[in-house]
Coordinates of C-alpha atoms in Angstrom, one line a residue:
X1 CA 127.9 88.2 87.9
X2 CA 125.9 91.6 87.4
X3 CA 125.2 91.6 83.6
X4 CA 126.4 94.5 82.1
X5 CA 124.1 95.7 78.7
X6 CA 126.7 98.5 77.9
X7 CA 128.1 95.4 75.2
X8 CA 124.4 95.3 73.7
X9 CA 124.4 98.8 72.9
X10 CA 122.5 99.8 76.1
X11 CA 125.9 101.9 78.0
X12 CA 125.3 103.0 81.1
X13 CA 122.3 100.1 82.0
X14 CA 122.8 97.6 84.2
X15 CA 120.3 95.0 85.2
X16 CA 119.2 91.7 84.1
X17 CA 117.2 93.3 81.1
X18 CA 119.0 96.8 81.3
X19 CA 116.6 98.5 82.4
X20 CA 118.5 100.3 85.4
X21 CA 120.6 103.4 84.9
X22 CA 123.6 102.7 86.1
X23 CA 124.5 106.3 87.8
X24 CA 121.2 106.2 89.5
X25 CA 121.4 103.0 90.8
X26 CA 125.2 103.3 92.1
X27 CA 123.6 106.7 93.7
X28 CA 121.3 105.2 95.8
X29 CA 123.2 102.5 96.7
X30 CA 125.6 105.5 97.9
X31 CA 123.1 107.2 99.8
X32 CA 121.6 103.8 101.3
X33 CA 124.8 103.4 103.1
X34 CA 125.4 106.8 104.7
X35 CA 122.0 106.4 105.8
X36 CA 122.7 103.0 107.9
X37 CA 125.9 103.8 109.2
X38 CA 128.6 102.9 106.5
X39 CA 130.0 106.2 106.1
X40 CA 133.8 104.8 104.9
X41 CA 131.8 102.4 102.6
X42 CA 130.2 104.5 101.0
X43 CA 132.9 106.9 100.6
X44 CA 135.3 104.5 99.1
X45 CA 132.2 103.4 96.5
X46 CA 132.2 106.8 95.1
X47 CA 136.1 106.8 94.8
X48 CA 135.5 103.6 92.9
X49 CA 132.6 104.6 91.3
X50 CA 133.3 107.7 90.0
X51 CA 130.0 108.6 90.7
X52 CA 129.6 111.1 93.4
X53 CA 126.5 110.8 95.2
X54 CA 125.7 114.6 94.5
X55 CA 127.3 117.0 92.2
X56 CA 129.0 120.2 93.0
X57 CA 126.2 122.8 93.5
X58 CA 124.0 120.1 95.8
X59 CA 127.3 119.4 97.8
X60 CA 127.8 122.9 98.6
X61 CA 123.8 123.2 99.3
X62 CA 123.6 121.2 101.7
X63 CA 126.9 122.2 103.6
X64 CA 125.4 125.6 103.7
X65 CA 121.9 124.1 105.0
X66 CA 123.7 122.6 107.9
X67 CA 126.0 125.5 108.8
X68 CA 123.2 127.4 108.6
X69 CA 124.6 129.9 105.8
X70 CA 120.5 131.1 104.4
X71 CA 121.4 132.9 102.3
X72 CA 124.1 131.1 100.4
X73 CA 122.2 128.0 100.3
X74 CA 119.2 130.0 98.6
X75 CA 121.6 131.6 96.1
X76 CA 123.4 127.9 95.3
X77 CA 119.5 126.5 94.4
X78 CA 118.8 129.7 92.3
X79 CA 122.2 129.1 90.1
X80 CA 120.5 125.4 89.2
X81 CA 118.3 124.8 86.3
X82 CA 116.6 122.2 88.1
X83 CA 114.3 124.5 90.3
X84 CA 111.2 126.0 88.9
X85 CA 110.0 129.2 90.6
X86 CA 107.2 127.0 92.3
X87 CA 109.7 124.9 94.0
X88 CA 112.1 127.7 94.4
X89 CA 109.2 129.7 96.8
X90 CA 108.5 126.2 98.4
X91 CA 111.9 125.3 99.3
X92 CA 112.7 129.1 100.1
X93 CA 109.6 129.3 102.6
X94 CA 111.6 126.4 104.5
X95 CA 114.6 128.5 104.9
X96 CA 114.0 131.6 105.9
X97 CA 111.5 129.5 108.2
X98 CA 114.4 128.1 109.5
X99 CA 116.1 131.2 109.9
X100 CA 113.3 132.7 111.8
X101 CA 113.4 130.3 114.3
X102 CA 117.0 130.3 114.9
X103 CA 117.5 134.4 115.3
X104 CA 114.3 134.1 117.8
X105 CA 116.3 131.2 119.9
X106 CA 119.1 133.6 120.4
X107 CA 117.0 135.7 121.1
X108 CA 117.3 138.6 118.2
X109 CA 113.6 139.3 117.9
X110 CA 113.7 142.1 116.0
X111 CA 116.0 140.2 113.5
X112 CA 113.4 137.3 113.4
X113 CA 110.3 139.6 112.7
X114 CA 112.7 141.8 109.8
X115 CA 112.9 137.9 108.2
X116 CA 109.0 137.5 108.4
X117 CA 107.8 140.9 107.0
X118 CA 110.8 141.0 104.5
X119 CA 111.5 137.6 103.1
X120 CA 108.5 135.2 104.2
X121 CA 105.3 137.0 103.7
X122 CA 106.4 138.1 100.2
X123 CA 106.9 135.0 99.0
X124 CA 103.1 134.8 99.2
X125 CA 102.1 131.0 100.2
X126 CA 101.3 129.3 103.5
X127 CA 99.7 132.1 104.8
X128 CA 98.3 130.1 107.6
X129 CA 101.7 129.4 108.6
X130 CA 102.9 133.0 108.7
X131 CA 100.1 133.8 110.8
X132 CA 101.5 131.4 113.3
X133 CA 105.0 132.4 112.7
X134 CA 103.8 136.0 113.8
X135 CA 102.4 134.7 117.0
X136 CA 105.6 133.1 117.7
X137 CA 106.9 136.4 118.1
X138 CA 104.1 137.1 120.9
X139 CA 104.2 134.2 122.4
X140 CA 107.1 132.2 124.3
X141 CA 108.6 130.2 121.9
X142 CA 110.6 126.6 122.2
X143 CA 113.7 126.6 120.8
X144 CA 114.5 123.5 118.3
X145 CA 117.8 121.8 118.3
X146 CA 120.0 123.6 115.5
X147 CA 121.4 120.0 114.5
X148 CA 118.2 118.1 114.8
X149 CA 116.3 121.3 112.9
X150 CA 119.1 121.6 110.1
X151 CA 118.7 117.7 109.6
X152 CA 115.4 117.6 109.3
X153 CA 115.4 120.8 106.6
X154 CA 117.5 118.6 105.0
X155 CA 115.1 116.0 104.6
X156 CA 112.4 118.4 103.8
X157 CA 114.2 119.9 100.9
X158 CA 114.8 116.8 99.4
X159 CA 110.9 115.4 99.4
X160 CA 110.5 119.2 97.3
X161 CA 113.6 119.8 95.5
X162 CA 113.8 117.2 91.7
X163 CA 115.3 113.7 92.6
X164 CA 118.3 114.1 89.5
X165 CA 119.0 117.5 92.1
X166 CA 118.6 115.9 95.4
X167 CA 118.3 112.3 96.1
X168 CA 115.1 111.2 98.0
X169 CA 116.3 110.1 101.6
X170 CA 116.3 106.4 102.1
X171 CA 115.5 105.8 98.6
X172 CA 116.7 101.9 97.7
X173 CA 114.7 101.1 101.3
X174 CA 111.8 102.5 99.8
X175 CA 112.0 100.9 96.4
X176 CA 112.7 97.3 98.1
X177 CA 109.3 97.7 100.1
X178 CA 107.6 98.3 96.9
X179 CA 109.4 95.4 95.9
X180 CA 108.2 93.7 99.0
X181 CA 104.1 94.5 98.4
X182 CA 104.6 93.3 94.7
X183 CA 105.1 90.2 95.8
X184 CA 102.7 89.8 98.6
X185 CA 100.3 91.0 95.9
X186 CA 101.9 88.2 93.5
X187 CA 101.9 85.2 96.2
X188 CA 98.3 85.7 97.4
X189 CA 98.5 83.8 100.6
X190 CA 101.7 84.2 101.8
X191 CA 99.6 86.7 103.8
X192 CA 98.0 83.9 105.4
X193 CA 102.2 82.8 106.5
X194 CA 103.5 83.4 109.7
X195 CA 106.9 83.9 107.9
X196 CA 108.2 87.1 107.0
X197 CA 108.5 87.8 103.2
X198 CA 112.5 87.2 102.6
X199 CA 114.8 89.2 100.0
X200 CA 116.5 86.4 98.9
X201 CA 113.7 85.2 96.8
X202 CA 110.4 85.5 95.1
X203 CA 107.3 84.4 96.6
X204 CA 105.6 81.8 94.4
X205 CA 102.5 79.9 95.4
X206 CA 103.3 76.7 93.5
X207 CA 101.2 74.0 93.9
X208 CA 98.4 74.0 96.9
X209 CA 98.8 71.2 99.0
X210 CA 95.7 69.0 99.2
X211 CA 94.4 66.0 101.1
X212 CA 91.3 64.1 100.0
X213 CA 89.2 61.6 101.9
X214 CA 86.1 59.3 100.7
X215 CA 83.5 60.6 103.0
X216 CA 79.6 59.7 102.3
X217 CA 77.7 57.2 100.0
X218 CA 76.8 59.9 98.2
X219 CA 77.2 63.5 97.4
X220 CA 77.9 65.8 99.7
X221 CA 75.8 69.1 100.2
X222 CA 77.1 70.8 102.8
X223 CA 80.3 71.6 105.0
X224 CA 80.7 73.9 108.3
X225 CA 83.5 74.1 110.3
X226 CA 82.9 74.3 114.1
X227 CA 83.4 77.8 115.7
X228 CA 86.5 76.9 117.3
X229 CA 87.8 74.9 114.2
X230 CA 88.2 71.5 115.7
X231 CA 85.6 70.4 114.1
X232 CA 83.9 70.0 110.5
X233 CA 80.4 69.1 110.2
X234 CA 79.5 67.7 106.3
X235 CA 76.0 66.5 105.3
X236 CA 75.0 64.1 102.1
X237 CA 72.2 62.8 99.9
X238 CA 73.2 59.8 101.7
X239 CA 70.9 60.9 104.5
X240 CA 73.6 61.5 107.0
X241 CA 75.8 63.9 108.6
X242 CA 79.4 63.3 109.5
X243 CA 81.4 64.8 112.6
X244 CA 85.0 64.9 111.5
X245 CA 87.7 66.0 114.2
X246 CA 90.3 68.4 112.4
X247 CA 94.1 67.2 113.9
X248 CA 96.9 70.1 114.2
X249 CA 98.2 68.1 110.7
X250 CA 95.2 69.0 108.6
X251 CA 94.1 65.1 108.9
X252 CA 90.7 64.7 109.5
X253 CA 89.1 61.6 111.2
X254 CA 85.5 60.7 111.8
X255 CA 84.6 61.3 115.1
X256 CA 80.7 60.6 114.8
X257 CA 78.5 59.5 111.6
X258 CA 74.6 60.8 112.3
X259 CA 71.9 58.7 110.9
X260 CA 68.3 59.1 111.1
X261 CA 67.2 61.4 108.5
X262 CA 65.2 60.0 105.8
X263 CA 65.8 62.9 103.4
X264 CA 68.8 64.0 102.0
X265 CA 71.1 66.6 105.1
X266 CA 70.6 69.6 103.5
X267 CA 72.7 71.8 106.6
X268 CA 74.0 71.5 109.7
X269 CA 74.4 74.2 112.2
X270 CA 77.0 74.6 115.3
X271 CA 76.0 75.8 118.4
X272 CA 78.0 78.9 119.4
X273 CA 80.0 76.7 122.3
X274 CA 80.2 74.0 119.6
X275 CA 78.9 71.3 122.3
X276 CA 75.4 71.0 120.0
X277 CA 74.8 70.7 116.2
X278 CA 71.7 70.5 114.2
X279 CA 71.1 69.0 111.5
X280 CA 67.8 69.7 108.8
X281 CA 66.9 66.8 106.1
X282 CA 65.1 68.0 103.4
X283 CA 61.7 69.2 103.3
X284 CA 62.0 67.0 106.9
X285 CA 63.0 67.1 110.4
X286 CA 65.3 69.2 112.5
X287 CA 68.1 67.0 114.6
X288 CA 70.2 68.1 117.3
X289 CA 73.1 66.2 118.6
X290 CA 75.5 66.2 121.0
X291 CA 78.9 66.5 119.5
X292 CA 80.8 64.7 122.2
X293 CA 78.7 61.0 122.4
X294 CA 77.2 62.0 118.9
X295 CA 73.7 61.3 120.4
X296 CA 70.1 62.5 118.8
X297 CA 68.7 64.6 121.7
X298 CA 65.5 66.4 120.2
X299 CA 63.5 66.2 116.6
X300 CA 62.2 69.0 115.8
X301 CA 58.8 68.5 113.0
X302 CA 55.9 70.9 112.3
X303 CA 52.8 68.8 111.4
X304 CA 52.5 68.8 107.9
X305 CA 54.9 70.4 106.9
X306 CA 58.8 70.0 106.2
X307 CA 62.0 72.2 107.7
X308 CA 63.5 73.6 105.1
X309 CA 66.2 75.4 107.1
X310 CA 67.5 75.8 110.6
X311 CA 70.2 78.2 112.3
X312 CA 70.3 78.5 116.2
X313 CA 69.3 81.7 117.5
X314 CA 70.6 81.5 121.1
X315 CA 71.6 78.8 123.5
X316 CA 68.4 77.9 124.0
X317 CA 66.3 78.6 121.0
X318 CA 66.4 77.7 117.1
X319 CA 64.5 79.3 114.3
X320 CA 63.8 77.0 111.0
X321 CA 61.7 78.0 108.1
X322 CA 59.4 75.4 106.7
X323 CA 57.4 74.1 103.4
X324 CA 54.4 76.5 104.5
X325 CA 57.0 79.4 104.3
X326 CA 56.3 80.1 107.9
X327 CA 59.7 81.0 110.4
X328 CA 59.1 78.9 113.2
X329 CA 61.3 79.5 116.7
X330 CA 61.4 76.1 118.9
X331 CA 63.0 75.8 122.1
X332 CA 65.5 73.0 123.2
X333 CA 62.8 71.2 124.8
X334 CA 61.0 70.3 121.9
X335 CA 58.4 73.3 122.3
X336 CA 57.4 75.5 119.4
X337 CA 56.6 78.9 120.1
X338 CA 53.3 80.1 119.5
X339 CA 54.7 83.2 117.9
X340 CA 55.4 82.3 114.4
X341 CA 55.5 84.4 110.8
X342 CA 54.0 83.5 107.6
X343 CA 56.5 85.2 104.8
X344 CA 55.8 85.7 101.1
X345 CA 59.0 83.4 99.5
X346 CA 61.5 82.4 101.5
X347 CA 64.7 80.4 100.9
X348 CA 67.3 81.0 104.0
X349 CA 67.5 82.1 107.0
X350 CA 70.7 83.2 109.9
X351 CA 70.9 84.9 113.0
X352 CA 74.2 86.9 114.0
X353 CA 76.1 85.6 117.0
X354 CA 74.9 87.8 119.7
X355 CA 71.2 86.2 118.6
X356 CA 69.9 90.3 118.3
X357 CA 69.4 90.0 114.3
X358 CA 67.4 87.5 111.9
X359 CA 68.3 87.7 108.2
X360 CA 66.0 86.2 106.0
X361 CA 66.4 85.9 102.0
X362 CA 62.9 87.1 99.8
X363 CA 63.2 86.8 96.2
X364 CA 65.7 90.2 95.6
X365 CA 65.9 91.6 99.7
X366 CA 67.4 89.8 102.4
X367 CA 66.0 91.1 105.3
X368 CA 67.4 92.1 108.5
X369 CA 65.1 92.2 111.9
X370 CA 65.2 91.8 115.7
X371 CA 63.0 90.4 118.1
X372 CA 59.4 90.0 118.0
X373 CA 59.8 90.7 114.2
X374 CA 60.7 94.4 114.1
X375 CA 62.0 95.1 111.1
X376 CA 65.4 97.0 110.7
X377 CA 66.5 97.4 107.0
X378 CA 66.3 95.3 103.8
X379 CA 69.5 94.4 101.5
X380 CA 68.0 94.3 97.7
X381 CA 70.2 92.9 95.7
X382 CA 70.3 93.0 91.6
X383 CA 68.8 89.9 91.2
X384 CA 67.2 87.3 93.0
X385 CA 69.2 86.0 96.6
X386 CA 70.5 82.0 96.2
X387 CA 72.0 82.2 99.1
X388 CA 74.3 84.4 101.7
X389 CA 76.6 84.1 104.7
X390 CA 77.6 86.1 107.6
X391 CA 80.8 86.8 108.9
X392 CA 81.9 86.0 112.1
X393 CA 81.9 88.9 113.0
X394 CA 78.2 90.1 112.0
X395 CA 79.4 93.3 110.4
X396 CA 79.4 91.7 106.5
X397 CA 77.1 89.5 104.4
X398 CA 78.1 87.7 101.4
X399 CA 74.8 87.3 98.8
X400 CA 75.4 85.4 96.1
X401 CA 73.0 85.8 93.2
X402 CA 73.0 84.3 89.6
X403 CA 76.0 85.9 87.8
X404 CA 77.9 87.7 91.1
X405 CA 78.8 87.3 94.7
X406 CA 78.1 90.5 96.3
X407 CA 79.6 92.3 99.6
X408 CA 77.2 93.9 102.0
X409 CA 77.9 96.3 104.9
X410 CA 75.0 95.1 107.4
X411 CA 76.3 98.4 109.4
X412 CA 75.9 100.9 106.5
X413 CA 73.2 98.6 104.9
X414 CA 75.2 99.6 101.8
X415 CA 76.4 97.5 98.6
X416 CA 80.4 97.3 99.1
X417 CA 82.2 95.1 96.1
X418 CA 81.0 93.0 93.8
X419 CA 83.1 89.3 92.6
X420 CA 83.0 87.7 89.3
X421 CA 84.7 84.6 87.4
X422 CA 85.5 84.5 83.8
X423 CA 82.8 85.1 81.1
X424 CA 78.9 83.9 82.0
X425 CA 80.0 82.3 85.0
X426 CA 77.3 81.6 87.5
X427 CA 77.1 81.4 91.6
X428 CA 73.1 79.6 91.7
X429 CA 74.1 77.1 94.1
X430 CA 76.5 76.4 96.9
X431 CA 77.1 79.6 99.5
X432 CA 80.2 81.9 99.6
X433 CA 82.2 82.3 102.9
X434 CA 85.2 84.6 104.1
X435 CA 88.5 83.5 104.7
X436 CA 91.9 84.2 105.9
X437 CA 93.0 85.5 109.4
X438 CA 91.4 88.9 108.7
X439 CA 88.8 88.2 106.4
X440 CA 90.3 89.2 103.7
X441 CA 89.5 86.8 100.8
X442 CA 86.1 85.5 99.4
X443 CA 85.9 82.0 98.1
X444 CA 82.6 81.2 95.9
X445 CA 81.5 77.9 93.8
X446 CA 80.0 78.2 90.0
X447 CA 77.2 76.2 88.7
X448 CA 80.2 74.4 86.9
X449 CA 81.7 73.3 90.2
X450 CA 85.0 75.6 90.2
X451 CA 85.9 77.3 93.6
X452 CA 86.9 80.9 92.8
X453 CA 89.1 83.0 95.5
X454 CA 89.4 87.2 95.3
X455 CA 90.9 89.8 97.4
X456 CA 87.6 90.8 100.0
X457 CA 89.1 94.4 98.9
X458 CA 89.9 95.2 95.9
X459 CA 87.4 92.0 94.1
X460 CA 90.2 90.8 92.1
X461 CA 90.3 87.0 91.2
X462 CA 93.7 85.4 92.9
X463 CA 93.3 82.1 92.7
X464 CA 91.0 78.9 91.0
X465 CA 91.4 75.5 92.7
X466 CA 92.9 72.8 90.6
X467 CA 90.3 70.3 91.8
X468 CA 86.0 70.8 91.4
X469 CA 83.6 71.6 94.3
X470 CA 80.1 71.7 95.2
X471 CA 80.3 73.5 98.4
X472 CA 83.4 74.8 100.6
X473 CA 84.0 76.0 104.2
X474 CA 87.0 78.4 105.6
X475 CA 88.2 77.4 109.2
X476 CA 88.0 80.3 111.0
X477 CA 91.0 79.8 113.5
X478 CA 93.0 77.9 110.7
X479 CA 93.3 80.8 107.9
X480 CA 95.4 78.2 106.2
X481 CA 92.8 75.7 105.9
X482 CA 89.9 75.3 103.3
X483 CA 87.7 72.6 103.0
X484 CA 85.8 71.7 100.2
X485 CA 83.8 68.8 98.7
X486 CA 82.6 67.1 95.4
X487 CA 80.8 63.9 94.9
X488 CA 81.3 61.7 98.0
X489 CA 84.7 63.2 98.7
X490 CA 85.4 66.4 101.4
X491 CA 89.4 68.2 100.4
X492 CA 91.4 69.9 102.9
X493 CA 93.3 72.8 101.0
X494 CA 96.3 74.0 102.7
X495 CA 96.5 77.8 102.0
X496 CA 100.2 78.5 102.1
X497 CA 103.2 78.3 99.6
X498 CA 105.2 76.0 98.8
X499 CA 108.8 76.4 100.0

């Protein structure tokens, strides 16, 4: 039962905390249902009521608007208080516009161009629009419906005229969309739902669902999912990588445990196709293995020296920087290339998709650059780079330095939102990554092992994970689906509410 609050001294409120005027909100009602249909409905609720849904003077306004009586109607809106003379010329300008157009379809021109010269130009406003009232004269003009056109100036006057005069059309639909994006804002990833947001209830995110599996020996450093999400790659301190198959439940099962390293897995990397992966121990050896029998098919070692890093660069070519800080390109068949570069610091390295750009990380830049080293722009960031990540699309970069995560436009080569957690958090270690079916959330770990999600827009902090992590991974084709891992164990999240 609707409580009424006129028994707590609020008369006239309705509303669970009486916050509603009760005329107003009877009124819209009122309107909502002439405006779907319910004419006899909404009829009987004023009778009811005893709230008409306009008073007197608007009644008799807008019967004169659609019987087309100018004049009158202008006289009715300058009897009401309601109308300043600012509204009064706006409004006015609509009218006689109005009546031009309907003396020039029955074809009294003279008529039309007396109402231009003697009641539209004076008004003085929208003089661009008289200019192309006056060529209307010259020119063959279309007629417009006269019940379509008086329905419409209807609709016009009542985005100008005061709402307590004039009711804004389709007002309560308007107000429950608003309604609507407060609670998409509110549930975060309902977003991320195929289900329509309902008016029957709120939208609460309640409790993520989780599922958590003992992976490695030791802790895990690193987790990728595959390009076409099947898959999820996760390396250790254990010295191994693991190849986990992702089922359509969220379950993940080990397809293929890779052994060989005698370092620590620092990354993995999939092939675009997903067929290949590589894997780079630390200070070591490059790996690359065939996903399907989980085979080693090539080491990859510079004499002397350790891989640091490794990304692919094409189907047939990877890049790797190593201990000497050189940034090495080998090809598939165990080949290095004899064009290599010797950089100042160095610390990561990727390659967009289409293979045409290198980004590279040196102390505050990360630098973007084609083939045969030609050097397109560099990103300097506030501090010094930890680490970054693409999108998927190559068009952003995420660049985490000590006390932010920042958002870069590698189009504009511009700085385009910053993300924070709470007080002196800091982002030295793990890399960020994009999530959700249109990017449009950032997740990032702290040095203190919490995995922070924002809004990719607006920067705003939405969610904190209830469970630690030292790095995380969004599936790309799952938006639902987040892994992350801490210690020995990997956690699927499952990004949607709870019903």
């Amino acid at each position: 039962m609707e409580t009424s609050l006129s028994s707590q001294g609020k008369e006239g409120m309705v509303g669970p905390t009486g916050s509603i005027r009760r005329e107003e909100f009877v009124r819209i009602i009122t309107e909502a249902l002439y405006s779907l249909g319910y004419e006899k409905t909404a009829a009987s609720l004023e009778q009811e009521s005893e709230i008409p849904l306009y008073s007197s003077p608007v009644t008799i306004f807008r019967k004169h608007l659609f019987d087309g009586n100018w004049d009158d109607s202008l006289t009715t809106l300058r009897q009401s208080d309601m109308v300043d003379e600012n509204i009064l010329k706006s409004t006015s300008f609509l009218i006689y516009e109005h009546k031009f157009f309907e003396l020039l379809e029955k074809d009294r021109v003279l008529d039309a161009l007396k109402t231009l010269r003697n009641e539209i130009t004076p008004l003085g406003t929208n003089k661009k629009r008289v200019h192309e009232l006056s060529r209307c004269i010259i020119s063959s003009t279309e007629g417009l419906s006269k019940k379509n056109s008086q329905l419409k100036l209807v609709e016009e006057m009542a985005k100008l005229l005061p709402p307590a005069f004039m009711i804004p059309e389709r007002r309560l639909e308007h107000l429950v969309e608003q309604a609507l994006h407060v609670q998409e804002k509110a549930c975060t990833f309902f977003r991320n739902s195929m289900d329509a947001l309902s008016l029957y209830t709120d939208c609460v995110n309640g409790q993520l669902p989780s599922r958590t599996i003992q992976a490695h020996d030791d802790v895990v450093l690193f987790l990728k999912f595959s390009n076409n999400g099947r898959y999820l790659a996760s390396s250790s301190s254990d010295k191994s990588a693991i190849v986990w198959e992702v089922h359509e439940d969220g379950e993940l099962t080990e397809k293929h445990r890779l052994t060989g390293h005698t370092q620590p897995v620092v990354i993995v990397a999939w092939k675009s196709d997903d067929q290949q992966l590589l894997t780079c121990g630390r200070a070591e050896a490059i790996r690359r293995w065939d996903v399907t029998s989980g085979e080693c098919l090539s080491i990859y070692r510079k004499t002397g020296f350790g891989e640091t890093t490794c990304c692919w660069r094409n189907s047939g070519e990877i890049l790797s920087l190593t201990t000497d800080r050189s940034l090495t390109l080998w090809r598939t068949d165990g080949t290095m290339d004899s064009q290599t570069e010797t950089l100042n610091m160095n610390s990561q390295l990727d390659v967009t998709r289409d293979g045409k750009i290198t980004l590279v990380s040196c102390g505050k830049y990360v630098r973007l650059s084609q083939r045969h080293s030609k050097v397109l722009h560099f990103l300097q960031a506030r501090n010094t780079v930890v680490s970054f990540s693409l999108s998927d699309d190559g068009k952003f970069l995420l660049i985490n330095i000590p006390k932010e995560i920042s958002l870069w436009s590698i189009v504009s080569n511009e700085l385009v939102k910053s993300y924070r957690g709470p007080e002196n958090t800091r982002f030295s270690g793990s890399r960020s990554c994009f999530g959700g079916s249109e990017l449009e959330f950032v997740a990032g770990v702290s040095d203190d092992y919490q995995v922070y999600i924002w809004l990719r827009e607006t920067g705003d902090l939405i969610q904190t994970l209830p469970e630690p992590g030292r790095c995380i991974s969004w599936n790309s084709k799952n938006p639902h689906m987040l892994a992350s891992a801490y210690d020995r164990k990997i956690t699927i999240w499952e990004l949607i509410p709870v019903n």
